[in-house]
Short mmCIF file of C-alpha atoms in Angstrom, two decimals:
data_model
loop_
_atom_site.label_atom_id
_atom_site.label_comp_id
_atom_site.label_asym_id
_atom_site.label_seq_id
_atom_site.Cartn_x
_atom_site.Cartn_y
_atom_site.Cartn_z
CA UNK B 560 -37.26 9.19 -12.03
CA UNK B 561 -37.44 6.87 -15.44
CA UNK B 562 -37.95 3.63 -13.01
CA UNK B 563 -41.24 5.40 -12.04
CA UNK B 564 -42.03 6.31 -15.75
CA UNK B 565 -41.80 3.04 -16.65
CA UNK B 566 -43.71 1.45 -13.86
CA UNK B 567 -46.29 3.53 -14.71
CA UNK B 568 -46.27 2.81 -18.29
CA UNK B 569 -46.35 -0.45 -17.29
CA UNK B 570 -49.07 -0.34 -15.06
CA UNK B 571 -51.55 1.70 -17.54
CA UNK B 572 -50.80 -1.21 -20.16
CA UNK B 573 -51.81 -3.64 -17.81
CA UNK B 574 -54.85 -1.74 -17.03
CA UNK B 575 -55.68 -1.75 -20.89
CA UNK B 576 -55.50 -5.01 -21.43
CA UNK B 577 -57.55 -5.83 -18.24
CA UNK B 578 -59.92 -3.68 -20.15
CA UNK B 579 -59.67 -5.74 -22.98
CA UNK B 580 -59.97 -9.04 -21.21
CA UNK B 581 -63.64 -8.01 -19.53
CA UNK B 582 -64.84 -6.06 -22.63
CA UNK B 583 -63.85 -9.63 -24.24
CA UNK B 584 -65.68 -11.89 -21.52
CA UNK B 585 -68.80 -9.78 -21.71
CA UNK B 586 -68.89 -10.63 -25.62
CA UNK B 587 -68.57 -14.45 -24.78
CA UNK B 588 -71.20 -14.04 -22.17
CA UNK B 589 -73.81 -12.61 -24.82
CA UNK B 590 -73.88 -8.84 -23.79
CA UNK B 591 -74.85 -6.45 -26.37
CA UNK B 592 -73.79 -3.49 -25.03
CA UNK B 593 -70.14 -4.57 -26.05
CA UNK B 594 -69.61 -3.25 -30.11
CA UNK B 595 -66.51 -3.94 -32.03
CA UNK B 596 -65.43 -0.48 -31.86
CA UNK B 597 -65.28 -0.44 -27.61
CA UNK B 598 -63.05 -3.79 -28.41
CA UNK B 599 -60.65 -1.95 -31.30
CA UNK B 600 -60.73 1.54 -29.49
CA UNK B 601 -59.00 -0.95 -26.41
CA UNK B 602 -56.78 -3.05 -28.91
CA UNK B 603 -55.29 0.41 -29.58
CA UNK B 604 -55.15 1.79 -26.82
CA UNK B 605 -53.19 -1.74 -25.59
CA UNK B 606 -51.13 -0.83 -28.77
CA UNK B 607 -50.00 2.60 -27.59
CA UNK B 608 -49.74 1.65 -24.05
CA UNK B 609 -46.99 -0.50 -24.95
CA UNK B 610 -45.69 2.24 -27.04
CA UNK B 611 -44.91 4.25 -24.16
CA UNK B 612 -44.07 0.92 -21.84
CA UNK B 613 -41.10 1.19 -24.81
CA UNK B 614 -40.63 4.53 -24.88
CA UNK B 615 -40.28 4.65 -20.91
CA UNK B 616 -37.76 1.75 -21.30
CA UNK B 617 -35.75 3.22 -23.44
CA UNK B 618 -35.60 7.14 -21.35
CA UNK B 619 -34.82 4.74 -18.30
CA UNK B 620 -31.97 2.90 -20.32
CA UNK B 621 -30.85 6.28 -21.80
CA UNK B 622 -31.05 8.14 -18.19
CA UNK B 623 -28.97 5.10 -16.92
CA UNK B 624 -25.94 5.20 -19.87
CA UNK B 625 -25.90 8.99 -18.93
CA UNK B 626 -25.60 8.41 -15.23
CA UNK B 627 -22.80 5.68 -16.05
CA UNK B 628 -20.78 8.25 -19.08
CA UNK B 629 -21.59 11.09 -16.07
CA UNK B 630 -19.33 8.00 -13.27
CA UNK B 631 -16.84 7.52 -16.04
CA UNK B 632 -15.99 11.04 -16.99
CA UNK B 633 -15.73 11.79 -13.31
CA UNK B 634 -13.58 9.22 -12.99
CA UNK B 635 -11.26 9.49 -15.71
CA UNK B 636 -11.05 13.20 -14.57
CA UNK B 637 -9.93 12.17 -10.89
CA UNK B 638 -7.66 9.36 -12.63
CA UNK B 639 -5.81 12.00 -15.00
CA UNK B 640 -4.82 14.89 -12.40
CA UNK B 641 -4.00 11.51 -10.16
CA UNK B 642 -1.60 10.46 -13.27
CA UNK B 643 -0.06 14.30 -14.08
CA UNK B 644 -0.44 15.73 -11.19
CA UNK B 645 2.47 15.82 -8.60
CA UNK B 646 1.29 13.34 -5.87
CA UNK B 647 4.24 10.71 -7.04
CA UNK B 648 6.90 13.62 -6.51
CA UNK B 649 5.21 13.79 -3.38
CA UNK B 650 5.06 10.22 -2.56
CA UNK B 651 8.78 10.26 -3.44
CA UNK B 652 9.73 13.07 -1.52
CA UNK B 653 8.12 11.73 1.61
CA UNK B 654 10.04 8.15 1.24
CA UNK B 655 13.23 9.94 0.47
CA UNK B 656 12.53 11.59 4.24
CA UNK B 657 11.76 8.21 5.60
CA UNK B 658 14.82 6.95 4.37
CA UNK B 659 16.74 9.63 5.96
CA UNK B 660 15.21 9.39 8.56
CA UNK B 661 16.15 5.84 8.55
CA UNK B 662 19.80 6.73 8.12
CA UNK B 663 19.97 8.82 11.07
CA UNK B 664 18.84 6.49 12.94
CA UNK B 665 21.12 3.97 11.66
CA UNK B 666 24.07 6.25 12.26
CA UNK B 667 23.26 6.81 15.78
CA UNK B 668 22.68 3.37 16.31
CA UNK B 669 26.18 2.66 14.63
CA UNK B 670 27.75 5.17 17.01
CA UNK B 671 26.73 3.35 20.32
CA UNK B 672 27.83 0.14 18.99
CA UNK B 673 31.15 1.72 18.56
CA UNK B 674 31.31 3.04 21.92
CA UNK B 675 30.27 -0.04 23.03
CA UNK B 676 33.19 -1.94 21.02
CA UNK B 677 35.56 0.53 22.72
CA UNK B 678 34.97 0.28 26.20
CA UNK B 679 34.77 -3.85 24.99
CA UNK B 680 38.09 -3.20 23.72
CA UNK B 681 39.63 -1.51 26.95
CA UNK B 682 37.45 -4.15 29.37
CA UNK B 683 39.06 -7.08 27.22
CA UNK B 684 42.69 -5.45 27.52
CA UNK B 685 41.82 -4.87 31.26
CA UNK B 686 40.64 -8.63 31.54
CA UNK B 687 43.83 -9.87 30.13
CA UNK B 688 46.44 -7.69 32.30
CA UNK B 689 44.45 -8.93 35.18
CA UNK B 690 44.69 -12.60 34.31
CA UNK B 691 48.65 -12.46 33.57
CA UNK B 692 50.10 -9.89 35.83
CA UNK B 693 51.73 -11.03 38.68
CA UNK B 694 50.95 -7.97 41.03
CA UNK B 695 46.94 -9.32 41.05
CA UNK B 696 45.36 -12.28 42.38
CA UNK B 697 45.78 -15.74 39.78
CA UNK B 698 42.30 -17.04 38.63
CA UNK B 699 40.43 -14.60 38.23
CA UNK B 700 38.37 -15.60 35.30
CA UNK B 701 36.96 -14.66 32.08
CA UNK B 702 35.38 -10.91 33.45
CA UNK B 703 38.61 -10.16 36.26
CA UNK B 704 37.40 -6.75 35.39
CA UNK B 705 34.38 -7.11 37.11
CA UNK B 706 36.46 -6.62 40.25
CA UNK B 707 36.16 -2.41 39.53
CA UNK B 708 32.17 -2.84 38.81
CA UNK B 709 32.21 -2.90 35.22
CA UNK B 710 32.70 -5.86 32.43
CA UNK B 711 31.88 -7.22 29.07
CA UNK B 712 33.07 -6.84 25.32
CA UNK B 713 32.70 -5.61 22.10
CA UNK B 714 28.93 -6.70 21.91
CA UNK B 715 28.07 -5.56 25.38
CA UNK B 716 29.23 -3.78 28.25
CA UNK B 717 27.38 -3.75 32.09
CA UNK B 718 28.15 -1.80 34.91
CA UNK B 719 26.87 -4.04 38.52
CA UNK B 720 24.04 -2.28 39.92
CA UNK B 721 23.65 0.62 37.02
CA UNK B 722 22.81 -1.37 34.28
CA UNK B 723 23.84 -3.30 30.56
CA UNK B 724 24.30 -1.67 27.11
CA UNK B 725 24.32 -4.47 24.92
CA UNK B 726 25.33 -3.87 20.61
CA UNK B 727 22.37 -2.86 19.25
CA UNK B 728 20.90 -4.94 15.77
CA UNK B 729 20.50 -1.87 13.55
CA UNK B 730 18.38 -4.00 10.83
CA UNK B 731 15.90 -4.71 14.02
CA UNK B 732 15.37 -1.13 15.03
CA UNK B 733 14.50 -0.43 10.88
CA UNK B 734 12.37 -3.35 11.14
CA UNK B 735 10.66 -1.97 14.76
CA UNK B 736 10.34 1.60 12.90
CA UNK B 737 8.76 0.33 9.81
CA UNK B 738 6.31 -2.37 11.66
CA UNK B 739 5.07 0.84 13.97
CA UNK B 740 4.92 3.17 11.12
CA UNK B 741 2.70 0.93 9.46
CA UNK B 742 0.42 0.80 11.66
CA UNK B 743 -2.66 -1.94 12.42
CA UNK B 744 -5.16 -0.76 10.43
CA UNK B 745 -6.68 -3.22 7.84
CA UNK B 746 -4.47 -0.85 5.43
CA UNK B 747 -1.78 -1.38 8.11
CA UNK B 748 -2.00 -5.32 7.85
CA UNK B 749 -1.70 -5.31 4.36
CA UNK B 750 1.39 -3.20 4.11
CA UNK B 751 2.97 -5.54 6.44
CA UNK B 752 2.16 -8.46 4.45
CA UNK B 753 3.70 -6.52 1.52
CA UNK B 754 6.60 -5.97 3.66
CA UNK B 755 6.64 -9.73 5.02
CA UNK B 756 7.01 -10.48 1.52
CA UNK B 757 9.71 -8.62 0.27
CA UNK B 758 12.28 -9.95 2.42
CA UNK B 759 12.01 -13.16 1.53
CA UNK B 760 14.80 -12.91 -0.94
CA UNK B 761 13.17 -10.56 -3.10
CA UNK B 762 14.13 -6.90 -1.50
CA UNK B 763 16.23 -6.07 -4.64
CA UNK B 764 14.03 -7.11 -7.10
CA UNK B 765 10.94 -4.98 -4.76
CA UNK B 766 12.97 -1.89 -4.85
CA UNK B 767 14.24 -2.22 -8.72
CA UNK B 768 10.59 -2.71 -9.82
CA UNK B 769 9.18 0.27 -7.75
CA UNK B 770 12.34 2.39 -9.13
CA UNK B 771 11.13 1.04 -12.81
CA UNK B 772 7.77 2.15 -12.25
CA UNK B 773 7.97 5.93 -10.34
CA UNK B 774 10.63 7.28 -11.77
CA UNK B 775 10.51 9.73 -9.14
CA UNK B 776 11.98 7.43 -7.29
CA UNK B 777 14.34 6.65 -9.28
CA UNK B 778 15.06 10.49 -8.79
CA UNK B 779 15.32 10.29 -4.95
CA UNK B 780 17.38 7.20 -4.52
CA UNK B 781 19.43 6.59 -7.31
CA UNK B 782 23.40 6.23 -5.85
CA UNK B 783 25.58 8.95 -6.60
CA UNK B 784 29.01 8.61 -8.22
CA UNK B 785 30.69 9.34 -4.67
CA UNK B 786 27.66 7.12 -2.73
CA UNK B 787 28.06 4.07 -5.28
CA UNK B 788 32.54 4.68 -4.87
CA UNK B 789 32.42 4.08 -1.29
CA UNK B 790 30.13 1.46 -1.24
CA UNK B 791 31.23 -2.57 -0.98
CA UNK B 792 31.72 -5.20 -3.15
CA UNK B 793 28.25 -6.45 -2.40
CA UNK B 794 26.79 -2.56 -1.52
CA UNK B 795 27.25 -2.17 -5.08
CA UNK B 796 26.21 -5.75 -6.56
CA UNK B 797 22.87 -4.54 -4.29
CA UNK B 798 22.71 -1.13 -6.06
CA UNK B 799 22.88 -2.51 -9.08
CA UNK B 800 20.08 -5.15 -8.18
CA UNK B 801 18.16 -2.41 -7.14
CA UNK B 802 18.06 -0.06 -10.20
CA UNK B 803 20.45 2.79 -8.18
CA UNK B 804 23.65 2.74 -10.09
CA UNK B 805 24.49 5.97 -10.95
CA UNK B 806 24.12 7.07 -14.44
CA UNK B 807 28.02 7.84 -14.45
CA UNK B 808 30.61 6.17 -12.20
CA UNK B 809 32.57 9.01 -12.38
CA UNK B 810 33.71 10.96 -9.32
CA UNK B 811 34.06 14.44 -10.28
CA UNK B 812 37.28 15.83 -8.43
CA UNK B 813 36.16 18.56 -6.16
#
């Protein structure tokens, strides 16, 4: 490896000057088996040892700019097919199916509550023949229906000894699905913070800037003429806030 080239450069030019340093002493100390060519045969040899102290240096230095071109090519490789390739369409794809998913759940959610508004509806009606006809006993308070086993109203309905089906909060079950698809991971946590976030007032401006930014989103969830037609005053203030007006407002007649 060049970290052991140069360590060993290193260590022979330390060796060399050693050399020099006791071929030196033994001049001070009057021995004349030291000549001035032993001491400028060393000087050179300290010379070239630090040559090739540089010359390892510089292998190691080059080695290590290769190894880091070698990351960087790798990376910009992984980055690119990342970029082009078609893991957004994916991405997209697999949100659309969430949010589907989503809306089927809504939906069925939706379609309890109005069975529970209905049978609210006929328990109310129920509640107030009781209380005025004159056929029944008088005072028989705000659930006189409760007399047959059942009461309640448009937000919830109970049967004694079976059981209550109170309204269901749809934007609580979206919030229970998204909290457990998440997860608790340390990825997890952080997606929920994300998620914590973005409701405070900010959903619209979350959604527009991710629609801004994949436009394969922008694919996937932009309104249609018909979706943005039927939507409310504020459904389609929201739309717009979001980046999911339709190109064209136009219904096209069927």
């Amino acid at each position: 490896m060049p970290h052991d080239i140069v360590t060993t450069a290193q260590h022979e030019a330390a060796e060399a000057r050693a050399t020099l340093d006791s071929l030196t002493e033994r001049v001070k100390a009057g021995d004349p088996n030291v000549t001035p060519s032993q001491l400028a045969t060393q000087r050179e040899l300290i010379a070239f040892a630090e040559l090739r102290v540089e010359a390892a240096e510089r292998k190691e230095a080059q080695y290590r700019e290769d190894e880091r071109a070698a990351l960087g090519a790798a990376a910009k490789t992984a980055a690119t097919e990342l970029i082009t390739g078609p893991g957004m369409d994916t991405i997209a794809e697999a949100t659309k199916a969430a949010a589907d998913a989503i809306a089927a759940l809504a939906a069925l959610a939706y379609e309890r509550n109005d069975a529970i508004a209905e049978i609210g509806t006929t328990l109310a009606r129920l509640d107030n023949d009781l209380a005025t006809a004159t056929d029944a006993p008088q005072n028989e308070g705000p659930w006189a229906s409760r007399k047959y086993g059942v009461w309640g109203n448009r937000n919830r309905v109970v049967v004694d000894s079976v059981g209550r089906a109170p309204a269901l909060e749809v934007g609580k079950l979206t919030v229970l699905a998204v909290i457990a698809g998440l997860g608790s991971t340390d990825q997890g946590q952080r997606a929920q913070t994300q998620h914590r976030e973005a409701f405070h007032g900010l959903r619209n401006l979350v959604v527009h800037g991710l629609l801004e930014q994949y436009p394969q989103f922008a694919e996937e969830f932009r309104a249609t003429p018909e979706e943005f037609a039927a939507a409310s005053v504020r459904g389609r203030y929201d739309l717009a806030e979001q980046g999911r007006r339709p190109v064209a407002d136009v219904v096209v007649a069927a």
